């Protein structure tokens, strides 16, 4: 491990006043090579199977943690899906509690969405058909059973989706899985004294969302990624329950943002920092042609009812993932593309009907005293699975003005992609100018949304805060599209 890296690591631990020290294994000198989830390529076959199962995972040394995953012990395979085609899926639940597989970022009809209404009972199989006509994108999947989502994702029920049209080579983009096209799932976690994964949410975390003091990438602690001496594409997924990352590189080299949640931009945008809230994805290119190693870092972003809406950093910065140039790896792409074929959203929305949503949390005495006293809601109404909050019309456009109470909330909508028109009355920041399905609300955002897929009253779409403890606590609603 490099010196810079160790200094940063120590700085991180020291900056974390209230938290325990990072597990030593995360900073041992014997770094493991980062592994990528197995690639399940359904782009030619048009079918795949997932099985929710329990497992034992060794995150640190020999300590075993009881975990859950899809087709493996923790997390699930990366699934490659062909757009313009139909994919048949089977999801089998071998656990003894209901689970689901929600396709976060796929534009599919409500009945195939995998939200709370498509919970799979123990022993059962759910067989959706994913008929995709969206542009290429990095999406993800995770369990979404109301009240259990935070715990089930914490223990492993999540994975990544690559929607592809098979044209990335023509775009000049890296596309060799795990070589120059890297899938990175960022999750902060907590380990107990015996190095076992724990999720014991006290009063503070049930209010503000869970934040762990150990960093996992693809379910691994203390790994480093080998990269070729060329252009590398990172598909970064924030799969954390509540932590917001503000990513940078240790030597201040830029990221070249090429895609947001919903797909490609029209050209790469150089950025020194990239914010990534829970549920969001970015694709960035990093130029390693100079052969120099670098470390993916994050600012420690405070976000609690105490810190208020502006959040901001605690001043701490921590290492997420070291990149080590390996000259034995093939250099497939040696230069950044000038342009991309993505279309930036431009939804003519002046006359679109306006809907106002406020993400509410109340912190009364009840909340301070007991977990069950938490009050999370949208427009004052906590989620009720038997109430569809409103109906919208298929192929219509709406403008949503979403505001958040007390702290920052990543707001997500199922079944659509949207344009961020403004953030607190200003032009959206660079990361929010492409197509989105999740956006961090730090005050107020204005969105333009088109509804392209149907969702019935019995299989409505969700909209919610993607801090999973808030979602489970009731900061969620549902709507139909017909
Ligand atoms: Cu990523 Cu409703 O979820
Ligand atoms: Cu979703
Ligand atoms: Cu929230």
CSV table of C-alpha atoms in Angstrom, one decimal, residues 11 19 27 43 48 61 87 90 118 151 156 179 194 200 202 235 250 263 276 283 359 361-362 410 412 474 482:
chain,number,residue,atom,x,y,z
A,11,UNK,CA,-7.1,10.5,8.4
A,19,UNK,CA,-17.5,5.8,14.9
A,27,UNK,CA,-5.9,-1.5,5.5
A,43,UNK,CA,-28.0,-10.5,-24.1
A,48,UNK,CA,-31.7,-15.8,-17.0
A,61,UNK,CA,-10.0,-13.1,7.4
A,87,UNK,CA,-35.6,-11.2,-21.7
A,90,UNK,CA,-37.1,-16.6,-13.3
A,118,UNK,CA,-44.3,-8.6,-6.6
A,151,UNK,CA,-32.0,-5.3,6.1
A,156,UNK,CA,-26.6,-8.8,0.2
A,179,UNK,CA,-10.6,-5.7,-17.5
A,194,UNK,CA,-15.5,-10.7,15.8
A,200,UNK,CA,-28.2,-3.0,14.5
A,202,UNK,CA,-30.3,2.4,16.9
A,235,UNK,CA,-19.7,1.8,-13.6
A,250,UNK,CA,-6.2,11.0,-4.9
A,263,UNK,CA,-27.7,6.3,-20.0
A,276,UNK,CA,-23.3,9.8,-5.8
A,283,UNK,CA,-20.3,5.8,-15.6
A,359,UNK,CA,-40.5,14.3,1.8
A,361,UNK,CA,-39.8,13.4,8.7
A,362,UNK,CA,-41.0,14.5,12.1
A,410,UNK,CA,-32.2,10.7,-2.6
A,412,UNK,CA,-36.3,7.7,-6.8
A,474,UNK,CA,-42.8,5.1,5.2
A,482,UNK,CA,-52.8,4.1,-17.6
